[in-house]
């Protein structure tokens, strides 16, 4: 392998194209990681349509993480208090199959759960759906996207009749007004931000509005920063709509011909006059009016959102309320306009296509729809009625199912719930009670390994071939260009092998991932996400392809322009109309009170990725963000007698943690911020999720990871507590 390989960055949902080349061309110096292993060179792929050669620090340094602390062989133990012993694949798979069969025939298939990830490739996702939903007959497959994108999915489905972000990245350079709400785009979707920022700088008329309780690096460059109180997004959005309505800034033709439910929505808006809204949001009336004016006066409005909207006990309502604004002004289906949810993970989009949540089936279908179940049963050649009619357990319901004993097997793959789930003490206690946990990851140790009975080594990006879809629906092939370490295997191969051992031979007779993908795209025919024109071979030959891409379009000379969804203003609802939603704001699930007077919000930093399994092993990114911290407004720091860098004890109703204070005016008074990246392996007692609660949106099941009530105190010698000690059994891993 001496040629360079074109692939996709395996971090965020921007989905930048990368070009990687082997550690050293003949006669050149070899780059090595800190453990002395030669590393692959990475640069941006100029030919990739989404990123045009740009990359951020995470993409640029990814190859340094690929060889360190890798899991190389399966391991097993009888109970969590025993050490792991190295076992063969055969022995591990036998134990898994035996346990699956026992649980299936004693407790029923609904006692089997898999918790997967937006870091799967589409092939991994698809095979997992076929195994759980089609063969075993349980919809208990959920992914970490439940904590991430599920409110966007529910919002799109309810408003438009289908999932699928309508805009594309070209719209970043075509818009007159970018409305960024609940997204720190500069740090979390840096290349999307670069494209938007260039356009904003070059064109003086272009407005950039940022809605975020923190003055993030995204907010720094905005024309208007609305530092709303956490959880007041619906107030703000309804308040903007109220003003648009009053000013007559609507598109009545679009409302009449292409939507339903406007009258009810207009009624709700009466309750959102500017003075009341400004007061509830904690912003000035003037700023609110400016936002409405920017929106109303712009020909093309593009909204971008992410976790500040989705991770909420009213996440779906927030998303739909934002979509309302687009519907009343017909800001959709045309260049530079539309509601654009930025996906978090590299392939959360592919997961949605493949049906990778407990309420979904492949090809943007729904478990609750009998016709959809029948179509998939026929496609998979399983008996009618095999796919359960009930929605499966969400990620959090898997945890509560462990508490009640209803879950007999929990299979976790490509996610680290012992850091990323809400209410960590409760999560860990439930994991400790699990009768049988399979954990399939690329690295060892991770925090979740402590809770596993069987550990399976996964080949990761760079070691397996598969596809991923980014936020703008562009599908990129990620070919294997390195060998997996030790005995690690691609996730889909592990699932397929278990399927065959369970007796489903025909269903899992795939020779390679190209065959898996070929089967998958057939199930998307005539759906909104039609990908029948895409194959591994075409991706390899032509480069990335955006969907919809029906096979027929690839065979005609001038295919229609499908860059944006709904450019004909017809929507995939029964009457072809998009639906307004009339929601009142409910506010936070756990509002502050005198005992817990602060709202804690949590989120991300530019250089780190989630639970640090990769970025914690890269010199540059760890230097960038060496320590956890808590952002506190100077006013409260003074009240509490806390100086910059001093330790602060933070308590919620569920747990406690401690962080050095970072005193800054970038955080609104009354709110504090902690990054999510430090689990038990990377710092003592600095887990954001020790504090958060699991209360979730009733429509999407997405927990409110963005807000909980906390109390703060300065750590003095007198109240020093002993830091939590974590000891993971670490057997020798090299063969
Ligand atoms: N560097 C980096 N980039 C990443 C990731 C990473 O780990 N590191 N992860 C990826 C993933 S999976 C995801 S999901 C995305 C997340 O991308 P983002 O959603 O942009 O990131 P977060 O920091 O989680 O949260 C965004 C902002 O929401 C604000 N916020 C909190 N509460 C509210 C509220 O009530 N209303 C509003 N309007 N805003 C609020 C926070 O202050 C925060 O600045 O990032 C992706 N990109
Ligand atoms: N407080 C708080 N909590 C949050 C959030 C927040 O904003 N605040 N955000 C939530 C969101 S949006 C997300 S997406 C989650 C993310 O949370 P997690 O999913 O727990 O985070 P990661 O660190 O990305 O974990 C991915 C794991 O998959 C492994 N892996 C990588 N590639 C592969 C592969 O190909 N196969 C296998 N089997 N394993 C692989 C990595 O080694 C790593 O252990 O966190 C959620 N939790
Ligand atoms: S913006 Fe996202 S996809 Fe692009 S290089 Fe950075 S982490 Fe990778
Ligand atoms: Mo995410």
PDB file of C-alpha atoms in Angstrom, residues 129-327:
ATOM      1  CA  UNK A 129     -30.778  -3.920  12.279  1.00  0.00           C
ATOM      2  CA  UNK A 130     -31.184  -7.114  10.318  1.00  0.00           C
ATOM      3  CA  UNK A 131     -29.894  -9.189  13.230  1.00  0.00           C
ATOM      4  CA  UNK A 132     -31.916  -7.571  16.020  1.00  0.00           C
ATOM      5  CA  UNK A 133     -35.103  -6.375  14.321  1.00  0.00           C
ATOM      6  CA  UNK A 134     -35.360  -8.890  11.463  1.00  0.00           C
ATOM      7  CA  UNK A 135     -33.933 -12.127  12.841  1.00  0.00           C
ATOM      8  CA  UNK A 136     -34.176 -11.964  16.623  1.00  0.00           C
ATOM      9  CA  UNK A 137     -37.460 -10.031  16.461  1.00  0.00           C
ATOM     10  CA  UNK A 138     -36.720  -7.205  18.885  1.00  0.00           C
ATOM     11  CA  UNK A 139     -36.542  -3.495  18.105  1.00  0.00           C
ATOM     12  CA  UNK A 140     -34.172  -3.002  21.024  1.00  0.00           C
ATOM     13  CA  UNK A 141     -31.467  -1.470  18.890  1.00  0.00           C
ATOM     14  CA  UNK A 142     -30.685   2.073  19.887  1.00  0.00           C
ATOM     15  CA  UNK A 143     -27.657   4.258  19.278  1.00  0.00           C
ATOM     16  CA  UNK A 144     -25.891   7.121  21.008  1.00  0.00           C
ATOM     17  CA  UNK A 145     -27.746   9.210  18.404  1.00  0.00           C
ATOM     18  CA  UNK A 146     -30.598   9.004  20.922  1.00  0.00           C
ATOM     19  CA  UNK A 147     -28.498  11.430  22.999  1.00  0.00           C
ATOM     20  CA  UNK A 148     -27.659  13.434  19.909  1.00  0.00           C
ATOM     21  CA  UNK A 149     -29.938  13.605  16.875  1.00  0.00           C
ATOM     22  CA  UNK A 150     -33.209  12.013  17.861  1.00  0.00           C
ATOM     23  CA  UNK A 151     -35.054  15.313  18.413  1.00  0.00           C
ATOM     24  CA  UNK A 152     -34.024  16.475  14.938  1.00  0.00           C
ATOM     25  CA  UNK A 153     -35.241  13.173  13.476  1.00  0.00           C
ATOM     26  CA  UNK A 154     -38.590  13.416  15.298  1.00  0.00           C
ATOM     27  CA  UNK A 155     -38.986  17.081  14.359  1.00  0.00           C
ATOM     28  CA  UNK A 156     -38.312  16.508  10.663  1.00  0.00           C
ATOM     29  CA  UNK A 157     -40.629  13.485  10.572  1.00  0.00           C
ATOM     30  CA  UNK A 158     -43.465  15.320  12.300  1.00  0.00           C
ATOM     31  CA  UNK A 159     -43.142  18.554  10.310  1.00  0.00           C
ATOM     32  CA  UNK A 160     -42.276  17.198   6.860  1.00  0.00           C
ATOM     33  CA  UNK A 161     -43.441  13.560   6.940  1.00  0.00           C
ATOM     34  CA  UNK A 162     -39.868  12.267   6.689  1.00  0.00           C
ATOM     35  CA  UNK A 163     -36.429  12.610   8.201  1.00  0.00           C
ATOM     36  CA  UNK A 164     -33.727  14.257   6.091  1.00  0.00           C
ATOM     37  CA  UNK A 165     -32.025  17.677   6.346  1.00  0.00           C
ATOM     38  CA  UNK A 166     -33.352  19.662   3.356  1.00  0.00           C
ATOM     39  CA  UNK A 167     -30.402  22.057   2.700  1.00  0.00           C
ATOM     40  CA  UNK A 168     -26.827  21.447   1.546  1.00  0.00           C
ATOM     41  CA  UNK A 169     -23.469  23.075   2.290  1.00  0.00           C
ATOM     42  CA  UNK A 170     -23.606  25.279  -0.839  1.00  0.00           C
ATOM     43  CA  UNK A 171     -26.381  27.103   0.994  1.00  0.00           C
ATOM     44  CA  UNK A 172     -23.759  28.333   3.477  1.00  0.00           C
ATOM     45  CA  UNK A 173     -22.408  30.501   0.649  1.00  0.00           C
ATOM     46  CA  UNK A 174     -25.794  31.487  -0.721  1.00  0.00           C
ATOM     47  CA  UNK A 175     -27.643  32.678   2.340  1.00  0.00           C
ATOM     48  CA  UNK A 176     -28.437  36.260   3.358  1.00  0.00           C
ATOM     49  CA  UNK A 177     -29.050  35.402   6.979  1.00  0.00           C
ATOM     50  CA  UNK A 178     -27.620  32.513   8.974  1.00  0.00           C
ATOM     51  CA  UNK A 179     -29.532  31.788  12.156  1.00  0.00           C
ATOM     52  CA  UNK A 180     -27.373  29.599  14.439  1.00  0.00           C
ATOM     53  CA  UNK A 181     -29.228  28.272  17.444  1.00  0.00           C
ATOM     54  CA  UNK A 182     -27.856  25.868  20.041  1.00  0.00           C
ATOM     55  CA  UNK A 183     -24.746  25.213  17.998  1.00  0.00           C
ATOM     56  CA  UNK A 184     -21.143  26.128  18.719  1.00  0.00           C
ATOM     57  CA  UNK A 185     -20.357  25.660  15.057  1.00  0.00           C
ATOM     58  CA  UNK A 186     -16.872  27.176  15.223  1.00  0.00           C
ATOM     59  CA  UNK A 187     -15.661  24.469  17.617  1.00  0.00           C
ATOM     60  CA  UNK A 188     -17.917  21.544  16.746  1.00  0.00           C
ATOM     61  CA  UNK A 189     -18.445  21.843  13.000  1.00  0.00           C
ATOM     62  CA  UNK A 190     -15.370  23.914  12.173  1.00  0.00           C
ATOM     63  CA  UNK A 191     -15.328  23.496   8.409  1.00  0.00           C
ATOM     64  CA  UNK A 192     -19.021  24.306   8.036  1.00  0.00           C
ATOM     65  CA  UNK A 193     -18.221  27.386  10.093  1.00  0.00           C
ATOM     66  CA  UNK A 194     -15.209  28.281   7.907  1.00  0.00           C
ATOM     67  CA  UNK A 195     -17.367  28.216   4.797  1.00  0.00           C
ATOM     68  CA  UNK A 196     -20.086  30.321   6.395  1.00  0.00           C
ATOM     69  CA  UNK A 197     -17.648  32.756   7.962  1.00  0.00           C
ATOM     70  CA  UNK A 198     -15.857  33.433   4.669  1.00  0.00           C
ATOM     71  CA  UNK A 199     -19.177  34.208   3.006  1.00  0.00           C
ATOM     72  CA  UNK A 200     -20.200  36.408   5.944  1.00  0.00           C
ATOM     73  CA  UNK A 201     -16.918  38.353   5.838  1.00  0.00           C
ATOM     74  CA  UNK A 202     -17.025  38.865   2.094  1.00  0.00           C
ATOM     75  CA  UNK A 203     -20.634  40.018   1.882  1.00  0.00           C
ATOM     76  CA  UNK A 204     -21.480  42.884   4.164  1.00  0.00           C
ATOM     77  CA  UNK A 205     -25.244  42.412   3.846  1.00  0.00           C
ATOM     78  CA  UNK A 206     -25.101  38.826   5.170  1.00  0.00           C
ATOM     79  CA  UNK A 207     -26.312  38.583   8.755  1.00  0.00           C
ATOM     80  CA  UNK A 208     -25.093  36.066  11.317  1.00  0.00           C
ATOM     81  CA  UNK A 209     -27.301  35.519  14.378  1.00  0.00           C
ATOM     82  CA  UNK A 210     -26.145  33.207  17.193  1.00  0.00           C
ATOM     83  CA  UNK A 211     -28.488  32.018  19.940  1.00  0.00           C
ATOM     84  CA  UNK A 212     -26.505  30.501  22.823  1.00  0.00           C
ATOM     85  CA  UNK A 213     -26.392  31.142  26.580  1.00  0.00           C
ATOM     86  CA  UNK A 214     -22.605  31.299  26.232  1.00  0.00           C
ATOM     87  CA  UNK A 215     -20.524  33.727  24.224  1.00  0.00           C
ATOM     88  CA  UNK A 216     -18.787  30.959  22.331  1.00  0.00           C
ATOM     89  CA  UNK A 217     -16.204  31.478  19.622  1.00  0.00           C
ATOM     90  CA  UNK A 218     -19.165  31.161  17.245  1.00  0.00           C
ATOM     91  CA  UNK A 219     -21.034  33.949  19.022  1.00  0.00           C
ATOM     92  CA  UNK A 220     -17.907  36.169  19.041  1.00  0.00           C
ATOM     93  CA  UNK A 221     -18.219  36.911  15.337  1.00  0.00           C
ATOM     94  CA  UNK A 222     -22.012  37.213  15.143  1.00  0.00           C
ATOM     95  CA  UNK A 223     -23.811  40.397  14.127  1.00  0.00           C
ATOM     96  CA  UNK A 224     -26.287  39.559  16.850  1.00  0.00           C
ATOM     97  CA  UNK A 225     -25.700  37.280  19.828  1.00  0.00           C
ATOM     98  CA  UNK A 226     -28.819  36.388  21.774  1.00  0.00           C
ATOM     99  CA  UNK A 227     -27.544  35.021  25.092  1.00  0.00           C
ATOM    100  CA  UNK A 228     -30.865  33.488  26.091  1.00  0.00           C
ATOM    101  CA  UNK A 229     -31.399  31.663  29.361  1.00  0.00           C
ATOM    102  CA  UNK A 230     -31.039  27.915  28.849  1.00  0.00           C
ATOM    103  CA  UNK A 231     -34.316  26.320  27.824  1.00  0.00           C
ATOM    104  CA  UNK A 232     -36.048  29.465  26.515  1.00  0.00           C
ATOM    105  CA  UNK A 233     -35.638  28.713  22.805  1.00  0.00           C
ATOM    106  CA  UNK A 234     -39.359  28.218  22.185  1.00  0.00           C
ATOM    107  CA  UNK A 235     -40.118  31.553  23.795  1.00  0.00           C
ATOM    108  CA  UNK A 236     -37.585  33.212  21.542  1.00  0.00           C
ATOM    109  CA  UNK A 237     -38.729  31.480  18.342  1.00  0.00           C
ATOM    110  CA  UNK A 238     -42.401  32.147  19.029  1.00  0.00           C
ATOM    111  CA  UNK A 239     -41.466  35.729  19.900  1.00  0.00           C
ATOM    112  CA  UNK A 240     -39.730  36.150  16.537  1.00  0.00           C
ATOM    113  CA  UNK A 241     -42.751  34.627  14.782  1.00  0.00           C
ATOM    114  CA  UNK A 242     -45.048  37.003  16.663  1.00  0.00           C
ATOM    115  CA  UNK A 243     -43.090  39.951  15.289  1.00  0.00           C
ATOM    116  CA  UNK A 244     -42.961  38.546  11.747  1.00  0.00           C
ATOM    117  CA  UNK A 245     -46.705  38.078  11.836  1.00  0.00           C
ATOM    118  CA  UNK A 246     -47.254  41.602  13.101  1.00  0.00           C
ATOM    119  CA  UNK A 247     -44.988  43.051  10.400  1.00  0.00           C
ATOM    120  CA  UNK A 248     -46.705  40.975   7.712  1.00  0.00           C
ATOM    121  CA  UNK A 249     -43.432  39.269   6.852  1.00  0.00           C
ATOM    122  CA  UNK A 250     -45.059  36.017   5.764  1.00  0.00           C
ATOM    123  CA  UNK A 251     -45.526  34.120   2.566  1.00  0.00           C
ATOM    124  CA  UNK A 252     -49.284  33.587   2.506  1.00  0.00           C
ATOM    125  CA  UNK A 253     -49.222  31.780  -0.812  1.00  0.00           C
ATOM    126  CA  UNK A 254     -46.827  29.157   0.574  1.00  0.00           C
ATOM    127  CA  UNK A 255     -48.797  28.920   3.817  1.00  0.00           C
ATOM    128  CA  UNK A 256     -52.061  28.376   1.896  1.00  0.00           C
ATOM    129  CA  UNK A 257     -50.799  25.968  -0.743  1.00  0.00           C
ATOM    130  CA  UNK A 258     -48.057  24.003   0.978  1.00  0.00           C
ATOM    131  CA  UNK A 259     -48.747  23.800   4.703  1.00  0.00           C
ATOM    132  CA  UNK A 260     -51.393  22.901   7.268  1.00  0.00           C
ATOM    133  CA  UNK A 261     -52.058  24.005  10.840  1.00  0.00           C
ATOM    134  CA  UNK A 262     -51.202  27.705  10.527  1.00  0.00           C
ATOM    135  CA  UNK A 263     -54.335  29.029  12.256  1.00  0.00           C
ATOM    136  CA  UNK A 264     -53.669  27.142  15.480  1.00  0.00           C
ATOM    137  CA  UNK A 265     -50.041  28.254  15.436  1.00  0.00           C
ATOM    138  CA  UNK A 266     -51.029  31.897  14.930  1.00  0.00           C
ATOM    139  CA  UNK A 267     -53.246  31.643  18.000  1.00  0.00           C
ATOM    140  CA  UNK A 268     -50.363  30.454  20.147  1.00  0.00           C
ATOM    141  CA  UNK A 269     -48.242  33.343  18.938  1.00  0.00           C
ATOM    142  CA  UNK A 270     -50.562  35.865  20.545  1.00  0.00           C
ATOM    143  CA  UNK A 271     -49.088  34.830  23.880  1.00  0.00           C
ATOM    144  CA  UNK A 272     -45.560  35.829  22.856  1.00  0.00           C
ATOM    145  CA  UNK A 273     -45.442  39.652  22.825  1.00  0.00           C
ATOM    146  CA  UNK A 274     -41.911  41.128  22.776  1.00  0.00           C
ATOM    147  CA  UNK A 275     -41.815  42.402  26.357  1.00  0.00           C
ATOM    148  CA  UNK A 276     -42.809  39.039  27.859  1.00  0.00           C
ATOM    149  CA  UNK A 277     -40.454  37.107  25.556  1.00  0.00           C
ATOM    150  CA  UNK A 278     -37.487  39.365  26.202  1.00  0.00           C
ATOM    151  CA  UNK A 279     -38.064  39.024  29.896  1.00  0.00           C
ATOM    152  CA  UNK A 280     -38.323  35.220  29.861  1.00  0.00           C
ATOM    153  CA  UNK A 281     -35.284  34.831  27.611  1.00  0.00           C
ATOM    154  CA  UNK A 282     -33.206  37.387  29.512  1.00  0.00           C
ATOM    155  CA  UNK A 283     -32.467  39.499  26.420  1.00  0.00           C
ATOM    156  CA  UNK A 284     -33.422  43.034  25.379  1.00  0.00           C
ATOM    157  CA  UNK A 285     -36.575  43.797  23.374  1.00  0.00           C
ATOM    158  CA  UNK A 286     -34.356  45.599  20.909  1.00  0.00           C
ATOM    159  CA  UNK A 287     -32.261  42.493  20.247  1.00  0.00           C
ATOM    160  CA  UNK A 288     -35.394  40.422  19.796  1.00  0.00           C
ATOM    161  CA  UNK A 289     -36.730  42.932  17.300  1.00  0.00           C
ATOM    162  CA  UNK A 290     -33.418  42.988  15.464  1.00  0.00           C
ATOM    163  CA  UNK A 291     -33.521  39.201  15.111  1.00  0.00           C
ATOM    164  CA  UNK A 292     -37.045  39.348  13.682  1.00  0.00           C
ATOM    165  CA  UNK A 293     -36.039  42.148  11.341  1.00  0.00           C
ATOM    166  CA  UNK A 294     -32.991  40.272  10.041  1.00  0.00           C
ATOM    167  CA  UNK A 295     -35.137  37.220   9.454  1.00  0.00           C
ATOM    168  CA  UNK A 296     -37.993  39.149   7.828  1.00  0.00           C
ATOM    169  CA  UNK A 297     -35.823  41.306   5.585  1.00  0.00           C
ATOM    170  CA  UNK A 298     -33.582  38.579   4.231  1.00  0.00           C
ATOM    171  CA  UNK A 299     -34.370  36.891   0.947  1.00  0.00           C
ATOM    172  CA  UNK A 300     -32.733  33.664   2.044  1.00  0.00           C
ATOM    173  CA  UNK A 301     -32.559  32.445   5.624  1.00  0.00           C
ATOM    174  CA  UNK A 302     -30.628  29.355   6.624  1.00  0.00           C
ATOM    175  CA  UNK A 303     -30.887  28.068  10.161  1.00  0.00           C
ATOM    176  CA  UNK A 304     -28.300  25.741  11.658  1.00  0.00           C
ATOM    177  CA  UNK A 305     -28.797  23.924  14.916  1.00  0.00           C
ATOM    178  CA  UNK A 306     -27.309  21.189  17.035  1.00  0.00           C
ATOM    179  CA  UNK A 307     -27.343  20.083  20.692  1.00  0.00           C
ATOM    180  CA  UNK A 308     -28.561  23.300  22.334  1.00  0.00           C
ATOM    181  CA  UNK A 309     -31.871  22.498  20.616  1.00  0.00           C
ATOM    182  CA  UNK A 310     -31.919  18.696  20.516  1.00  0.00           C
ATOM    183  CA  UNK A 311     -30.700  17.824  24.027  1.00  0.00           C
ATOM    184  CA  UNK A 312     -33.797  19.071  25.748  1.00  0.00           C
ATOM    185  CA  UNK A 313     -36.904  17.743  27.454  1.00  0.00           C
ATOM    186  CA  UNK A 314     -38.788  19.648  24.739  1.00  0.00           C
ATOM    187  CA  UNK A 315     -36.262  18.959  21.947  1.00  0.00           C
ATOM    188  CA  UNK A 316     -38.775  17.940  19.299  1.00  0.00           C
ATOM    189  CA  UNK A 317     -40.962  20.947  20.103  1.00  0.00           C
ATOM    190  CA  UNK A 318     -37.898  23.216  19.789  1.00  0.00           C
ATOM    191  CA  UNK A 319     -37.044  21.756  16.394  1.00  0.00           C
ATOM    192  CA  UNK A 320     -40.599  22.041  15.112  1.00  0.00           C
ATOM    193  CA  UNK A 321     -40.917  25.589  16.410  1.00  0.00           C
ATOM    194  CA  UNK A 322     -37.806  26.529  14.442  1.00  0.00           C
ATOM    195  CA  UNK A 323     -39.209  24.816  11.331  1.00  0.00           C
ATOM    196  CA  UNK A 324     -42.417  26.878  11.806  1.00  0.00           C
ATOM    197  CA  UNK A 325     -40.396  30.028  11.104  1.00  0.00           C
ATOM    198  CA  UNK A 326     -39.161  28.544   7.847  1.00  0.00           C
ATOM    199  CA  UNK A 327     -42.672  27.542   6.863  1.00  0.00           C
TER     200      UNK A 327
END
